[in-house]
XYZ file of C-alpha atoms in Angstrom:
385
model
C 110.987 45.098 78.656
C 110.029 41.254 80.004
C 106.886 40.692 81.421
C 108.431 40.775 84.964
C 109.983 44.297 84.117
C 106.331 45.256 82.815
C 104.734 43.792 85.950
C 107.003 45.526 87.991
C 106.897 48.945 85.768
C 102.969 48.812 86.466
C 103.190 48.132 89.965
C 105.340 51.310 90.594
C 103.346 53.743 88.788
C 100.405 52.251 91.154
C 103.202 53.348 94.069
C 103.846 56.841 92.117
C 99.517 57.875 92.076
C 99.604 56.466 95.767
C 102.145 58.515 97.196
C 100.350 61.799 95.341
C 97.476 60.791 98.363
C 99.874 59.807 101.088
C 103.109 62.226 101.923
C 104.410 59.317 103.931
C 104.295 56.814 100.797
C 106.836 59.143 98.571
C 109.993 58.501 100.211
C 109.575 54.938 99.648
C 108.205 55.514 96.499
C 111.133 57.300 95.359
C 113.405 54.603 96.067
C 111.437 52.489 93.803
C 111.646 54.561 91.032
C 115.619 54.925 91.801
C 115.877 50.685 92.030
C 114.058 50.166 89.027
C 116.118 52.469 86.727
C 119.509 51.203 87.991
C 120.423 54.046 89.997
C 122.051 54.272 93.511
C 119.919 57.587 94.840
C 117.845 59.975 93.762
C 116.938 63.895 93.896
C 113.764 65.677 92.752
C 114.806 69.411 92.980
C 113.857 72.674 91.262
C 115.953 75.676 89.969
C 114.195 78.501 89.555
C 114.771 80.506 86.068
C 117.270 83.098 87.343
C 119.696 79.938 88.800
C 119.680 81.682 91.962
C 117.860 79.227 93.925
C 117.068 75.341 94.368
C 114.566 73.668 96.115
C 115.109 69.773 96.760
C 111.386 68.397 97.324
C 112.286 64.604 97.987
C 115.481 62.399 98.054
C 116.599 59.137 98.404
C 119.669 57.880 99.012
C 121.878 60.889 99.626
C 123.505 61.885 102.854
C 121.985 64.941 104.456
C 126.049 66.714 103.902
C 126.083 66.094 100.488
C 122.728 68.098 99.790
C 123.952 71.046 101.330
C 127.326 70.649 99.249
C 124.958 70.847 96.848
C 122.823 73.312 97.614
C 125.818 75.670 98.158
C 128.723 75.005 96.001
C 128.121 71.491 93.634
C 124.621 73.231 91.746
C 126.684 75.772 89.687
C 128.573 72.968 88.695
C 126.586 70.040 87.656
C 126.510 69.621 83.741
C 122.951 68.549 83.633
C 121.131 70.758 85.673
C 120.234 73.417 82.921
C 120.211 71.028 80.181
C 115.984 70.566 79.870
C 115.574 74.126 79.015
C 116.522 73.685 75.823
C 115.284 69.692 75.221
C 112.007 67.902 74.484
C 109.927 66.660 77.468
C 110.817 63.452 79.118
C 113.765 63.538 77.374
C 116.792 61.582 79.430
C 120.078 63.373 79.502
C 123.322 61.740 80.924
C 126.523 63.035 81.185
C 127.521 61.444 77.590
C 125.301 63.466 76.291
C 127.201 66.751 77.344
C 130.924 65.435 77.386
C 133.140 62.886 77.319
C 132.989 60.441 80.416
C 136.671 60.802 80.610
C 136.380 64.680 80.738
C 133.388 64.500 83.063
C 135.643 62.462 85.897
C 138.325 65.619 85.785
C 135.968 67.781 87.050
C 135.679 68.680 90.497
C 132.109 68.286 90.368
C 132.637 64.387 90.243
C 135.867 64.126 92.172
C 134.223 66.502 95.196
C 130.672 65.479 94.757
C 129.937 62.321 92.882
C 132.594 60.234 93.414
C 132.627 60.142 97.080
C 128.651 59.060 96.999
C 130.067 55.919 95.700
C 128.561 57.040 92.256
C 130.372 57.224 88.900
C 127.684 58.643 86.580
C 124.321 60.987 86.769
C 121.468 61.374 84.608
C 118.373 63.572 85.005
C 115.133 64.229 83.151
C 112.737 66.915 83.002
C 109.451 66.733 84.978
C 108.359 70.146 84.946
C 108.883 72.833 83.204
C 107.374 76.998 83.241
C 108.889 80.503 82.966
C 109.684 80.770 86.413
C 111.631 77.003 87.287
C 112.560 73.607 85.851
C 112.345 70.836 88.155
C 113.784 67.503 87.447
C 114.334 63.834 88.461
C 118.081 63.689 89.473
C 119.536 59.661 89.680
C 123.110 58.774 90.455
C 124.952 55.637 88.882
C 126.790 53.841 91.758
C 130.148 52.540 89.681
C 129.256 49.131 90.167
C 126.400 49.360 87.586
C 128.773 51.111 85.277
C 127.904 54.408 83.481
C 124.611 55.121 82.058
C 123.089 52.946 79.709
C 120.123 53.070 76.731
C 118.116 51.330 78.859
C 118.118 53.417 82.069
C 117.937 56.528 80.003
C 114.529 54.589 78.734
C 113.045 53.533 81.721
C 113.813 57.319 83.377
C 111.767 58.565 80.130
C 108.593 56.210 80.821
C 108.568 56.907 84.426
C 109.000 60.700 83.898
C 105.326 61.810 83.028
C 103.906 59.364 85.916
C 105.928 61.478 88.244
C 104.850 64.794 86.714
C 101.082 63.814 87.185
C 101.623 62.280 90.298
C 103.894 66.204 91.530
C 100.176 68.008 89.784
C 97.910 65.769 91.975
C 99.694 65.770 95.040
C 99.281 69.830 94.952
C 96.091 69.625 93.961
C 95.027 67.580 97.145
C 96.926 69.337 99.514
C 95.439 72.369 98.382
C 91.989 71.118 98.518
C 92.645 69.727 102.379
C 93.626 73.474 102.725
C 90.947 75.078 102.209
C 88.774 72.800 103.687
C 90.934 73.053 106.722
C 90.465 76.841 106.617
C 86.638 76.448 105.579
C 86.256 74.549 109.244
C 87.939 77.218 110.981
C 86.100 79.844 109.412
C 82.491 78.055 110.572
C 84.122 76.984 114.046
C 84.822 81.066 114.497
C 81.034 81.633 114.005
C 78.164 81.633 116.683
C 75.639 80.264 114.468
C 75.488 76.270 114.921
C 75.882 75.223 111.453
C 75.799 71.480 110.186
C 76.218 69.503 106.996
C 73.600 66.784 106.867
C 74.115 64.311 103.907
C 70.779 62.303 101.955
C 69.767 60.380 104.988
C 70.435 62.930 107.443
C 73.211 61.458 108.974
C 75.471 64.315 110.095
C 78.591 64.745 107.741
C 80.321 67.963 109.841
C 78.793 70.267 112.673
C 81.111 73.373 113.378
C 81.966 74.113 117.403
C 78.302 76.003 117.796
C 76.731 72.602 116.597
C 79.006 70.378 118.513
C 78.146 73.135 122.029
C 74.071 72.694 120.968
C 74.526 68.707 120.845
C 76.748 68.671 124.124
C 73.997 70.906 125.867
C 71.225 68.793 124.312
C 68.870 71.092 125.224
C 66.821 71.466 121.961
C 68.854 68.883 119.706
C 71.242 65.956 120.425
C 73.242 63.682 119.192
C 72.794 60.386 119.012
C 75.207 58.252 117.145
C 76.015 60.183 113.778
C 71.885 60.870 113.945
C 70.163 64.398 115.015
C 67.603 63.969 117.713
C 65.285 66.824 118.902
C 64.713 67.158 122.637
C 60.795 67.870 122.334
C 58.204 66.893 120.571
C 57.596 70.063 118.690
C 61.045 70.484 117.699
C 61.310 67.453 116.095
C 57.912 67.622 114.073
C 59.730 71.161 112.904
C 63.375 69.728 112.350
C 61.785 66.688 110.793
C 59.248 69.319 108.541
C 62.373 70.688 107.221
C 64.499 68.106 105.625
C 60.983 67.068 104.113
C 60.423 69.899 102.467
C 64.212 69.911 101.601
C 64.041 66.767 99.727
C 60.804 67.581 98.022
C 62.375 70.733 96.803
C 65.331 68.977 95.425
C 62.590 66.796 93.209
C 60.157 69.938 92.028
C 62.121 72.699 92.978
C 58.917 74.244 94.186
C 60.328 77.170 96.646
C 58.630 75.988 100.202
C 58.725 77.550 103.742
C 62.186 76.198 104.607
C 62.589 77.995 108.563
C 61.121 76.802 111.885
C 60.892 77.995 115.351
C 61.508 75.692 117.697
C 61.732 76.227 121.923
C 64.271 74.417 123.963
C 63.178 72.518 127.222
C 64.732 75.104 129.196
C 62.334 77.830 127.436
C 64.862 79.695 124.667
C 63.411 79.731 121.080
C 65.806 78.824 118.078
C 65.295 79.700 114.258
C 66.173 76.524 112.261
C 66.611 77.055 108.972
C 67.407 74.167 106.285
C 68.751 74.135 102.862
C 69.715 72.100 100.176
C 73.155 72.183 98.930
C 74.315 72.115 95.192
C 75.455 68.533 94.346
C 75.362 66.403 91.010
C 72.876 63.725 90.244
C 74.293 59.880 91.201
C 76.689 61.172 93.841
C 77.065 58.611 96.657
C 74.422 59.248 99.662
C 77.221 60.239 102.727
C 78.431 63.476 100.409
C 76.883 66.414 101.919
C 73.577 67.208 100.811
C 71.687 69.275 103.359
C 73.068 72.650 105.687
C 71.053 72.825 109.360
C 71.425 76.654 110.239
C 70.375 77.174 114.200
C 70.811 80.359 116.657
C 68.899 81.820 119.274
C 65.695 84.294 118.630
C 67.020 86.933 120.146
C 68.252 90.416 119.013
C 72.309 90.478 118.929
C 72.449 94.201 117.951
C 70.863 97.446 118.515
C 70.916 98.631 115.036
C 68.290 95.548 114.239
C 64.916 97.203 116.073
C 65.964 100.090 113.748
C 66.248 97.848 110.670
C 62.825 96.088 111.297
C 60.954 99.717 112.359
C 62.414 100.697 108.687
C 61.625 97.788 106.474
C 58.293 97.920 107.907
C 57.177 100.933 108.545
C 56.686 100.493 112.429
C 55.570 103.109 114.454
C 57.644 103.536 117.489
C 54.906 101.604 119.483
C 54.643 98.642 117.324
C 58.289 98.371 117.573
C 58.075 98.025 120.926
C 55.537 95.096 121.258
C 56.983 93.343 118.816
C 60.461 93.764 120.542
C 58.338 92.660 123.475
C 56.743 89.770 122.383
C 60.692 88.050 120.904
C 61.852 88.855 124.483
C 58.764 88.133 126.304
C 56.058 86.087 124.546
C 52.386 86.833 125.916
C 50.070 89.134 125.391
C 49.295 89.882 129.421
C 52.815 89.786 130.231
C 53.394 92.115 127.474
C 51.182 94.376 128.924
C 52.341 94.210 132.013
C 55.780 94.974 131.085
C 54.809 97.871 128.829
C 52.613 99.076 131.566
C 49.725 99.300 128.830
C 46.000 97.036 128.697
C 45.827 94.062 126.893
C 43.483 95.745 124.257
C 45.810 98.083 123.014
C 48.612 95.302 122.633
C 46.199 93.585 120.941
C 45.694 96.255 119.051
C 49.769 97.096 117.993
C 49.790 93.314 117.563
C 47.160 93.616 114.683
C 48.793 96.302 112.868
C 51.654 94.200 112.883
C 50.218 91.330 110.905
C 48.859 93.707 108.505
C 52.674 95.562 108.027
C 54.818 92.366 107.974
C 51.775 89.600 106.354
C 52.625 87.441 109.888
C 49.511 85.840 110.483
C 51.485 84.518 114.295
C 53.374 85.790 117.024
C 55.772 82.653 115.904
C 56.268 84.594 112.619
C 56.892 87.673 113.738
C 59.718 85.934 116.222
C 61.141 84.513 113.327
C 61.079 87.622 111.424
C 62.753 89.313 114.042
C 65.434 86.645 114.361
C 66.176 86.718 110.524
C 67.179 90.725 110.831
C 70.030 89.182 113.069
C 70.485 86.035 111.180
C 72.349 86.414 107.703
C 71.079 83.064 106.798
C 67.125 84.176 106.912
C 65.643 85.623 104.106
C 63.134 87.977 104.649
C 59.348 88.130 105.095
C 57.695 90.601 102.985
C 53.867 91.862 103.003
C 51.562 88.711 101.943
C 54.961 86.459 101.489
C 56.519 83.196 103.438
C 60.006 83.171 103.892
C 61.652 80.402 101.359
């Protein structure tokens, strides 16, 4: 091979890894490959083991009518097809390699099929091979060029395992954008506003709760690719947080990592931060933090029960603490519960003691994490982590 031949060799395989990326670069890619080994078109296909079935993933080339011919009738018939079962990877097979050329233009494979493409010859190798299908690299000779030659045999064999890796990468990537696709959907189906914060907290993703909180901007916005909180104390909390995220990530101390923070318009939030697994050195916009938020409020009935049974509650307790998530003070408590002050006081003490709250904010927030999968519990004594 000259150095232009090498030059150009390298530049194609750069095409090859490119078009495992880009869908829309492999057509063109194809054609490439089909210049530079002397051939007039080009097929990759697969055949699966019991020969009932082909699959043509890409072509160059060939005229739509001639694939189906192919497809239907012109498969059981080409000499080649079956031919890499039974050879080494990569290895080139032409038509000389099965039968005479003059034996190969009797058959009605060439004279229905090949000929008419303006082709006189064919040679395929082996990309992939399992149990269940073989797929190859299919080139036609247009009779110009001649039949097939040593060195387009050659150039088909050096090409071959850029192609396979190139076929193993491509699936590879479109499975990842997959399941990322599906992750999104999975968050955007969720009432929970959820966000992906990266090492500077720029925002990396925010699912449609997180994208409704910024648009109604009434406890956090958005400004630029940047989190802003609408009130002071929000932002001392949301900015509290992704401290105490990033010290964690240096001693892995386990710190309070959930906030309660109230909206302008009066609705309290649980925040909740943590840090998400990465590697050491990774660049600094790759996803480093997750920003949990949802209301304080209770989105089931069977969560009073789940709170009266993890602590103990006595059916009044229950009630003031269900009254002070929905209501807040201690005199409108009262007033709603048709009680005195005192003896809400007085519930409101025990419930310290039962849960280790030492605030009304704490036992909102406990509250809120019996309808919040995200929360982990408070126990007796304990901070949530």
């Amino acid at each position: 091979m000259t150095i232009l031949q090498a030059n150009r060799f390298s530049s194609l395989v750069g095409e090859i890894y490119d078009a495992a990326a880009n869908p829309a670069l492999r057509s063109a890619a194809l054609e490439q490959v089909s210049n530079f080994v002397g051939g007039c078109a080009a097929t990759i296909l697969s055949r699966d083991a019991s020969g009932r079935s082909i699959e043509i993933h890409q072509h160059f080339g060939t005229d739509p009518r001639f694939r189906q011919l192919y497809r239907d009738r012109y498969v059981e018939l080409d000499p080649l097809l079956d031919r890499h079962l039974y050879l080494a990877a990569d290895q080139t097979v032409g038509v000389t390699d099965v039968m005479p050329h003059s034996d190969f233009v009797a058959t009605s494979f060439y004279r229905e099929w090949v000929e008419p493409q303006g082709a006189i010859d064919l040679a395929t190798v082996a990309l992939e091979r399992s149990d269940a299908r073989t797929t190859i690299l299919q080139v036609l000779r247009h009779r110009s060029r001649g039949t097939v030659d040593e060195a387009m045999r050659e150039r088909m064999r050096l090409l071959a395992p850029h192609l396979r890796r190139s076929r193993v990468m491509g699936r590879q990537i479109r499975a990842r954008s997959h399941t990322v696709d599906d992750l999104a959907d999975v968050l955007d189906g969720l009432s929970t506003a959820i966000c992906l914060l990266d090492a500077d907290g720029r925002v990396v993703h925010a699912n449609a709760a997180g994208r409704r909180l910024f648009a109604d901007a009434n406890l956090l916005a958005m400004v630029g690719d940047r989190i802003v909180a609408r009130n002071t104390q929000t932002d001392k909390i949301f900015r509290s947080l992704l401290e105490i995220i990033s010290s964690s990530e240096i001693d892995s101390a386990p710190r309070r990592q959930v906030g309660l923070a109230t909206s302008i318009d009066g609705e309290h939030y649980l925040l909740h931060a943590s840090p998400l697994k990465r590697e050491r050195n990774l660049p600094r916009d790759i996803a480093a933090t997750v920003l949990f938020v949802q209301k304080a409020s209770m989105v089931s009935s069977l969560v009073p029960d789940a709170i009266a049974a993890a602590f103990r509650l006595t059916p009044s307790e229950l009630r003031v603490m269900m009254a002070i998530v929905e209501i807040g003070g201690v005199p409108d408590i009262a007033a709603k519960l048709g009680i005195a002050e005192t003896t809400v006081k007085t519930h409101l003490g025990r419930l310290f003691e039962k849960t280790g709250a030492g605030r009304q904010a704490d036992l909102v927030k406990i509250a809120a994490g019996f309808a919040a999968p995200f929360v982990q519990r408070m126990g007796s004594g304990n901070d949530a982590v």
